[in-house]
């Protein structure tokens, strides 16, 4: 089971129309809805399960510029400015704090990469630095491992995934959002070449625009409209500990293990070196566009062939207006964590940080990360269907960037001046001949 998330009540009345329907109550859909209602746009958000029950509550909570794809830097800068004010503007605790992010460096080649990234990030006013081994030891007292130093960004931060999206959803409702949970969208309907309404399990909602912010489900939702997006899923395992005192204020990645202090006094711990990829029919379908990224990341990816292949081959179909859909069958994607990895994470943690020798695991979970071949999101309109927009494919780093990603999506829907240049995030990059590639800096 996933972590327990702050509860958000649904709106009382089921709507029959809206200017914009947002599909997906993860942090991206909620940030989009929040930005829209603040501009006075009549918005409905539909969530098949409950707010933030999938990736948006299961993540590490890092709000990171460090080592980010250069194309995303203007957006993450805008996002960090929004995070800074979110506690105040939502009137609630999102857990956002600036305590820095540290990536320990293992090899000389990695240090060279970090230096090249710093040089490029400077043009976006990002003041990251290389820490020497002794500076790293000062920042993480008791560290017991031989690192060649670290990449450090003091102005980076963290927030609480189990609180942030719910806080934003409550603020959006206060500003006029109609939020419906346990309300799966079965299909997005069109008339005369443009979006006309969505069909949900509880009835139809007329609208002028639809934003698909369905995380790992976006591919299927778009397939239902005849739009193909090359999206796959990666399973990542996380644990949270009981409260424990340790002098580590920044979010840190120490070789194979990554950790962050939580507001409840515990720690969110994960592996920064290993994830699982279940082979599915989509893995075969999208093997070609993903191959370059796979070749670079293969040491950290465990390929697995098992029941998920059959499950997806048999049941993962786009919804039909008049039939029970897969979105209703699977209210919350709740994959089992990788048990062997959980054991290894604890061994690694105790080894590098003896302060954790008495650590007690309170809970563990896994999440399915939705990813695209170039590991940056699509935040874009779909040219061939007027009124259809997509914000998805955040590829394992959408939590930190979500506040500004939602603002950008709202700007595009409204046709107002975008918060940053949206070109890198356009959907058409997969079809207009651009050489789509991922950047690997960490
Ligand atoms: C283990 C893990 C660690 C991560 N660590 C970080 C990190 O430290 N920092 C960071 O920035 N990012 C991190 N990420 C990535 C981040 O969590 C995601 O990029 C982000 O949460 C994506 O948000 P989303 O709203 O797009 O998707 P989701 O949170 O997955 O939300 C999509 C929602 O859409 C709903 N939905 C789908 N289909 C339908 C439908 N038909 N009808 C109605 N609702 C529907 C789903 O139920 C779901 O709630 C991590 C992810 C994981 C899994």
XYZ file of C-alpha atoms and ligand atoms in Angstrom:
495
model
C 0.000 0.000 0.000
C 1.132 3.539 -0.721
C 1.870 6.174 1.913
C -1.034 7.859 3.630
C -1.941 11.081 1.864
C -3.743 14.121 3.326
C -7.410 13.689 2.420
C -9.208 16.103 0.136
C -13.034 16.072 -0.052
C -14.701 15.997 -3.476
C -16.996 18.829 -4.543
C -20.648 18.189 -3.736
C -22.261 18.689 -7.119
C -21.390 16.687 -10.207
C -20.856 19.224 -13.016
C -22.464 18.965 -16.458
C -20.157 21.461 -18.165
C -16.887 23.355 -17.771
C -14.526 25.463 -19.836
C -11.659 23.080 -19.057
C -11.680 19.476 -17.822
C -8.396 18.303 -16.301
C -7.950 14.519 -16.182
C -5.724 13.376 -13.311
C -5.460 14.459 -9.686
C -1.684 14.120 -9.434
C 0.417 17.181 -8.714
C 0.602 18.141 -12.408
C -3.161 18.087 -12.962
C -3.734 19.904 -9.681
C -1.122 22.585 -10.436
C -2.776 23.096 -13.844
C -6.226 23.371 -12.282
C -4.940 25.763 -9.604
C -3.420 28.061 -12.224
C -6.636 27.955 -14.297
C -9.053 28.741 -11.474
C -6.816 31.601 -10.326
C -7.410 33.109 -13.783
C -11.161 32.679 -13.302
C -11.504 29.735 -15.709
C -14.395 27.353 -14.950
C -12.444 24.140 -14.333
C -13.339 20.577 -13.374
C -10.713 18.064 -12.259
C -11.515 14.361 -12.530
C -9.552 11.707 -10.642
C -10.275 7.981 -10.922
C -8.966 7.262 -7.403
C -8.030 9.920 -4.865
C -5.804 12.995 -5.047
C -2.104 12.173 -5.356
C -2.525 8.447 -4.697
C -0.127 7.456 -7.515
C 3.313 8.975 -8.297
C 2.617 12.314 -6.666
C 2.595 10.936 -3.107
C 5.075 8.102 -3.658
C 8.079 10.149 -4.749
C 11.189 11.191 -2.824
C 10.079 14.833 -2.490
C 13.189 16.387 -3.995
C 12.727 19.807 -5.642
C 15.861 19.665 -7.714
C 17.759 21.831 -10.121
C 20.951 19.834 -9.510
C 21.966 17.915 -12.632
C 18.655 18.582 -14.380
C 18.245 18.500 -18.137
C 19.339 21.932 -19.395
C 16.088 22.278 -21.368
C 14.109 22.168 -18.126
C 16.122 24.780 -16.220
C 13.928 27.836 -16.993
C 10.879 25.813 -15.893
C 12.427 24.533 -12.653
C 13.632 28.055 -11.800
C 10.054 29.302 -12.208
C 8.843 26.352 -10.151
C 11.221 27.053 -7.279
C 9.899 30.603 -7.128
C 6.361 29.204 -6.873
C 7.329 26.617 -4.216
C 8.787 29.465 -2.155
C 5.308 31.017 -1.804
C 3.106 27.892 -1.839
C 2.711 27.525 1.937
C 1.460 31.095 2.028
C -0.686 31.037 -1.121
C -2.351 27.715 -0.270
C -2.596 28.590 3.428
C -1.291 25.099 4.177
C 1.882 23.122 4.856
C 3.423 21.666 1.695
C 6.638 20.785 3.508
C 8.711 22.957 1.205
C 12.101 23.855 2.672
C 15.343 24.937 1.027
C 18.115 22.792 2.467
C 20.117 21.987 -0.651
C 20.710 18.837 -2.679
C 23.964 16.881 -2.780
C 24.965 14.234 -5.330
C 28.155 12.501 -4.208
C 30.621 11.888 -7.034
C 32.013 8.412 -7.524
C 34.307 8.699 -10.526
C 36.453 11.249 -12.319
C 34.217 10.939 -15.405
C 31.196 11.813 -13.287
C 33.034 14.832 -11.818
C 33.828 16.011 -15.370
C 30.133 15.693 -16.265
C 29.139 17.677 -13.205
C 31.610 20.424 -14.132
C 30.194 20.613 -17.660
C 26.673 20.806 -16.265
C 27.632 23.634 -13.870
C 29.121 25.585 -16.788
C 25.868 25.292 -18.755
C 23.563 25.894 -15.796
C 25.308 29.197 -15.000
C 23.477 30.917 -17.867
C 20.252 30.254 -15.899
C 21.696 31.789 -12.705
C 22.041 28.413 -11.027
C 24.850 28.568 -8.496
C 25.781 24.922 -8.063
C 29.254 23.953 -6.941
C 31.616 21.026 -6.676
C 32.373 20.014 -3.090
C 35.783 18.553 -2.313
C 35.839 15.316 -0.248
C 36.577 17.324 2.909
C 33.761 19.820 2.202
C 31.417 16.867 1.653
C 32.499 15.357 4.984
C 31.772 18.696 6.706
C 28.241 18.761 5.285
C 27.556 15.111 6.157
C 29.297 14.428 9.469
C 30.095 10.742 9.986
C 29.967 9.900 6.284
C 31.844 6.630 5.837
C 32.682 6.245 2.174
C 35.309 7.410 -0.251
C 33.670 9.829 -2.638
C 35.585 12.039 -5.051
C 33.488 15.006 -3.872
C 29.960 16.048 -4.782
C 27.720 18.246 -6.897
C 25.860 20.601 -4.538
C 23.111 23.180 -5.034
C 22.411 25.100 -1.848
C 19.210 26.734 -3.152
C 17.514 23.409 -3.998
C 14.903 22.005 -1.681
C 12.383 19.395 -0.736
C 8.683 19.160 0.020
C 6.305 16.546 1.431
C 4.655 14.534 -1.375
C 1.876 13.358 0.911
C 0.923 16.965 1.690
C 1.834 19.187 -1.254
C -0.689 18.163 -3.932
C -3.555 17.925 -1.383
C -2.702 21.438 -0.103
C -2.764 22.769 -3.665
C -6.043 20.928 -4.387
C -7.718 22.455 -1.324
C -6.543 25.925 -2.381
C -7.831 25.328 -5.924
C -11.240 24.277 -4.565
C -11.408 27.420 -2.467
C -10.747 29.362 -5.682
C -13.608 27.622 -7.506
C -12.351 24.234 -8.754
C -14.916 21.446 -9.012
C -13.012 18.296 -7.971
C -14.490 14.835 -8.475
C -12.670 11.782 -7.082
C -13.601 8.152 -7.775
C -14.595 9.521 -11.147
C -12.765 7.825 -14.006
C -12.827 9.392 -17.451
C -13.657 6.621 -19.905
C -13.257 8.619 -23.098
C -12.603 12.052 -24.563
C -15.173 12.798 -27.236
C -14.881 15.080 -30.280
C -17.221 16.847 -32.612
C -16.209 18.584 -35.864
C -12.508 18.015 -35.185
C -12.450 19.479 -31.692
C -12.971 18.294 -28.142
C -16.649 18.432 -27.148
C -17.056 16.454 -23.912
C -15.687 13.705 -21.700
C -17.566 10.579 -20.691
C -16.997 9.577 -17.093
C -18.314 6.642 -15.097
C -20.859 9.081 -13.594
C -21.974 10.846 -16.771
C -20.922 13.342 -19.430
C -19.301 16.740 -18.964
C -19.331 19.223 -21.868
C -16.185 21.294 -22.244
C -14.106 23.413 -24.603
C -10.726 21.967 -23.613
C -9.352 18.823 -21.985
C -5.958 18.541 -20.282
C -4.644 14.967 -20.036
C -2.471 14.822 -16.903
C -2.898 11.120 -16.316
C 0.687 10.172 -15.383
C 1.276 6.533 -16.334
C -2.217 6.377 -17.881
C -1.796 9.256 -20.317
C -0.651 6.970 -23.125
C -3.900 4.995 -22.947
C -6.107 8.093 -22.625
C -4.456 9.581 -25.725
C -4.640 6.302 -27.624
C -8.393 6.541 -27.173
C -8.231 9.764 -29.264
C -6.008 8.199 -31.928
C -2.882 9.961 -30.577
C 0.255 7.891 -29.931
C 2.763 8.977 -27.286
C 5.855 6.796 -26.684
C 5.475 6.402 -22.931
C 6.771 3.586 -20.719
C 6.853 2.871 -16.996
C 9.720 2.267 -14.566
C 9.185 0.821 -11.097
C 10.947 2.589 -8.251
C 11.034 1.377 -4.624
C 10.963 3.648 -1.564
C 10.902 3.269 2.219
C 10.231 5.581 5.120
C 11.865 5.196 8.497
C 10.679 5.906 12.006
C 11.972 9.208 13.486
C 15.737 9.172 13.885
C 18.235 11.952 14.701
C 21.001 12.428 12.130
C 22.895 15.529 11.061
C 21.992 15.472 7.343
C 19.985 18.534 6.394
C 20.217 18.370 2.576
C 18.668 15.724 0.321
C 21.624 13.443 -0.435
C 22.459 10.800 -3.005
C 25.387 8.752 -1.704
C 26.266 6.270 -4.401
C 23.556 3.646 -4.324
C 21.378 5.184 -1.615
C 19.424 8.439 -1.494
C 17.700 10.029 1.487
C 15.704 13.020 2.635
C 14.594 14.186 6.052
C 10.822 14.220 6.523
C 8.737 16.694 8.500
C 7.621 13.814 10.774
C 11.219 13.240 11.900
C 11.690 10.093 9.789
C 13.564 9.710 6.517
C 12.494 8.840 2.990
C 15.099 6.416 1.641
C 15.460 5.038 -1.881
C 17.942 3.507 -4.240
C 19.607 5.919 -6.629
C 21.159 3.004 -8.471
C 18.415 0.521 -9.283
C 14.918 0.435 -10.793
C 12.819 -2.320 -12.357
C 11.427 -2.297 -15.884
C 8.636 -4.789 -16.500
C 8.533 -5.855 -20.128
C 5.107 -5.044 -21.569
C 3.663 -4.933 -25.072
C 4.526 -1.195 -25.055
C 8.212 -1.990 -24.302
C 8.306 -3.864 -27.596
C 6.276 -1.210 -29.430
C 8.550 1.631 -28.272
C 11.850 -0.246 -28.143
C 13.375 1.892 -30.890
C 12.846 5.398 -29.468
C 13.862 4.242 -25.964
C 16.985 2.317 -27.009
C 19.511 5.223 -26.743
C 18.385 6.092 -23.185
C 18.266 2.409 -22.256
C 21.865 1.865 -23.388
C 23.095 4.650 -21.080
C 20.962 3.607 -18.088
C 21.084 -0.187 -18.493
C 23.389 -0.789 -15.499
C 20.708 0.619 -13.208
C 17.695 -1.074 -14.850
C 16.523 -4.577 -13.911
C 14.481 -5.960 -16.834
C 11.732 -8.336 -15.731
C 9.329 -10.476 -17.709
C 6.255 -11.498 -15.738
C 2.524 -11.118 -15.159
C 2.478 -7.413 -16.079
C 3.023 -8.341 -19.742
C -0.117 -10.502 -19.791
C -2.110 -8.043 -17.667
C -1.366 -5.132 -20.001
C -1.761 -7.214 -23.182
C -5.205 -8.427 -22.089
C -6.711 -5.512 -20.197
C -4.943 -2.202 -20.825
C -7.217 -0.872 -23.542
C -8.537 2.668 -24.098
C -11.918 3.145 -22.449
C -15.241 3.055 -24.244
C -18.039 5.429 -23.278
C -20.564 2.692 -22.413
C -18.314 0.051 -20.799
C -16.539 -0.399 -17.466
C -12.976 0.778 -18.157
C -9.504 -0.245 -16.980
C -9.419 3.102 -15.119
C -12.269 1.888 -12.914
C -10.735 -1.577 -12.477
C -7.440 -0.091 -11.272
C -8.328 2.923 -9.120
C -4.773 3.253 -7.829
C -1.634 1.811 -9.371
C -0.020 0.166 -6.348
C 2.823 -2.102 -7.470
C 4.760 -4.224 -4.970
C 8.142 -2.834 -3.915
C 11.310 -4.728 -4.828
C 11.994 -6.639 -1.565
C 15.606 -7.514 -2.385
C 16.318 -3.875 -3.147
C 14.716 -2.767 0.141
C 17.102 -5.041 2.050
C 20.065 -3.752 0.043
C 19.063 -0.122 0.652
C 19.192 -0.632 4.416
C 22.576 -2.359 4.212
C 23.959 0.465 2.051
C 22.483 3.165 4.277
C 24.018 1.734 7.456
C 27.331 1.319 5.685
C 27.688 4.932 4.478
C 25.996 6.581 7.467
C 26.626 4.744 10.756
C 24.224 7.224 12.452
C 21.502 5.049 10.855
C 22.734 1.800 12.425
C 19.581 1.567 14.574
C 17.214 2.598 11.789
C 13.708 1.104 11.827
C 11.639 0.831 8.659
C 8.100 2.167 9.150
C 6.727 1.490 5.650
C 7.756 0.710 2.094
C 6.061 1.198 -1.249
C 6.730 1.444 -4.965
C 5.626 3.785 -7.709
C 5.447 3.514 -11.467
C 7.312 6.410 -13.057
C 5.966 7.461 -16.446
C 8.792 8.219 -18.825
C 9.422 9.460 -22.377
C 12.419 8.705 -24.638
C 14.072 12.100 -23.983
C 13.119 12.132 -20.288
C 11.538 15.582 -20.446
C 7.765 16.079 -20.330
C 5.213 16.945 -22.952
C 3.371 20.149 -21.978
C 1.575 20.961 -25.155
C -1.504 21.164 -27.296
C -2.189 18.361 -29.762
C -2.282 19.999 -33.196
C -4.691 17.603 -34.854
C -7.415 17.880 -32.181
C -8.409 21.418 -31.212
C -8.937 21.773 -27.483
C -6.842 18.709 -26.527
C -3.802 19.371 -24.298
C -1.305 17.084 -22.562
C 0.961 17.470 -19.516
C 2.685 14.166 -18.947
C 5.910 12.166 -19.151
C 7.725 13.880 -16.296
C 10.161 10.961 -16.254
C 10.909 10.735 -12.547
C 11.338 14.439 -11.791
C 7.882 15.983 -12.144
C 7.209 16.722 -8.471
C 9.656 19.604 -8.167
C 8.787 21.093 -11.532
C 5.001 20.680 -11.237
C 3.972 24.122 -9.940
C 5.448 25.849 -13.004
C 4.496 23.003 -15.366
C 0.875 23.509 -14.301
C 1.193 27.241 -14.872
C 2.672 26.624 -18.335
C -0.129 24.206 -19.219
C -2.735 26.751 -18.079
C -1.026 29.481 -20.157
C -1.149 27.285 -23.267
C -4.814 26.376 -22.735
C -5.699 30.046 -22.268
C -3.464 31.268 -25.103
C -1.737 33.712 -22.714
C 1.991 34.538 -22.596
C 3.692 31.336 -21.439
C 5.679 31.406 -18.196
C 8.681 29.952 -20.133
C 9.361 29.044 -23.762
C 7.215 25.923 -24.315
C 9.110 24.722 -27.428
C 11.201 21.983 -25.736
C 7.999 20.433 -24.378
C 5.950 20.359 -27.572
C 4.294 17.053 -28.450
C 5.233 17.387 -32.132
C 8.937 16.799 -31.357
C 8.180 13.086 -31.675
C 6.973 13.523 -35.236
C 8.636 16.659 -36.679
C 12.033 15.061 -37.303
C 13.840 16.434 -34.218
C 16.504 14.073 -32.890
C 14.878 13.225 -29.588
C 17.512 12.431 -26.959
C 17.857 12.329 -23.174
C 20.589 14.214 -21.301
C 22.498 12.298 -18.618
C 24.315 14.602 -16.177
C 24.192 12.778 -12.849
C 9.422 6.506 -6.482
C 9.397 7.824 -7.168
C 10.323 8.803 -6.800
C 10.273 10.065 -7.423
N 11.066 11.075 -6.921
C 10.898 12.350 -7.388
C 11.580 13.430 -6.780
O 12.278 13.289 -5.782
N 11.434 14.668 -7.327
C 10.634 14.887 -8.405
O 10.578 16.018 -8.875
N 9.912 13.870 -8.959
C 10.017 12.620 -8.476
N 9.292 11.580 -9.003
C 8.422 11.852 -10.155
C 7.119 12.526 -9.737
O 6.520 11.858 -8.671
C 6.182 12.533 -10.953
O 6.851 13.048 -12.084
C 4.949 13.367 -10.688
O 4.346 13.036 -9.475
C 3.968 13.145 -11.848
O 2.764 13.767 -11.511
P 1.508 13.544 -12.435
O 0.430 14.402 -11.874
O 1.924 13.729 -13.856
O 1.160 11.993 -12.327
P 0.499 11.123 -11.148
O 0.879 11.605 -9.813
O 0.798 9.718 -11.472
O -1.036 11.413 -11.312
C -1.799 10.987 -12.427
C -3.223 10.825 -11.943
O -4.092 10.650 -13.049
C -5.146 9.814 -12.647
N -5.807 9.254 -13.824
C -5.221 8.523 -14.802
N -6.144 8.146 -15.716
C -7.338 8.663 -15.326
C -8.653 8.613 -15.843
N -8.930 7.912 -16.952
N -9.636 9.258 -15.172
C -9.361 9.959 -14.037
N -8.119 10.014 -13.489
C -7.120 9.386 -14.120
C -4.426 8.760 -11.810
O -5.304 8.055 -10.963
C -3.401 9.591 -11.073
O -3.840 9.983 -9.785
C 9.334 10.311 -8.449
C 8.414 9.319 -8.831
C 8.420 8.098 -8.179
C 7.387 7.067 -8.547
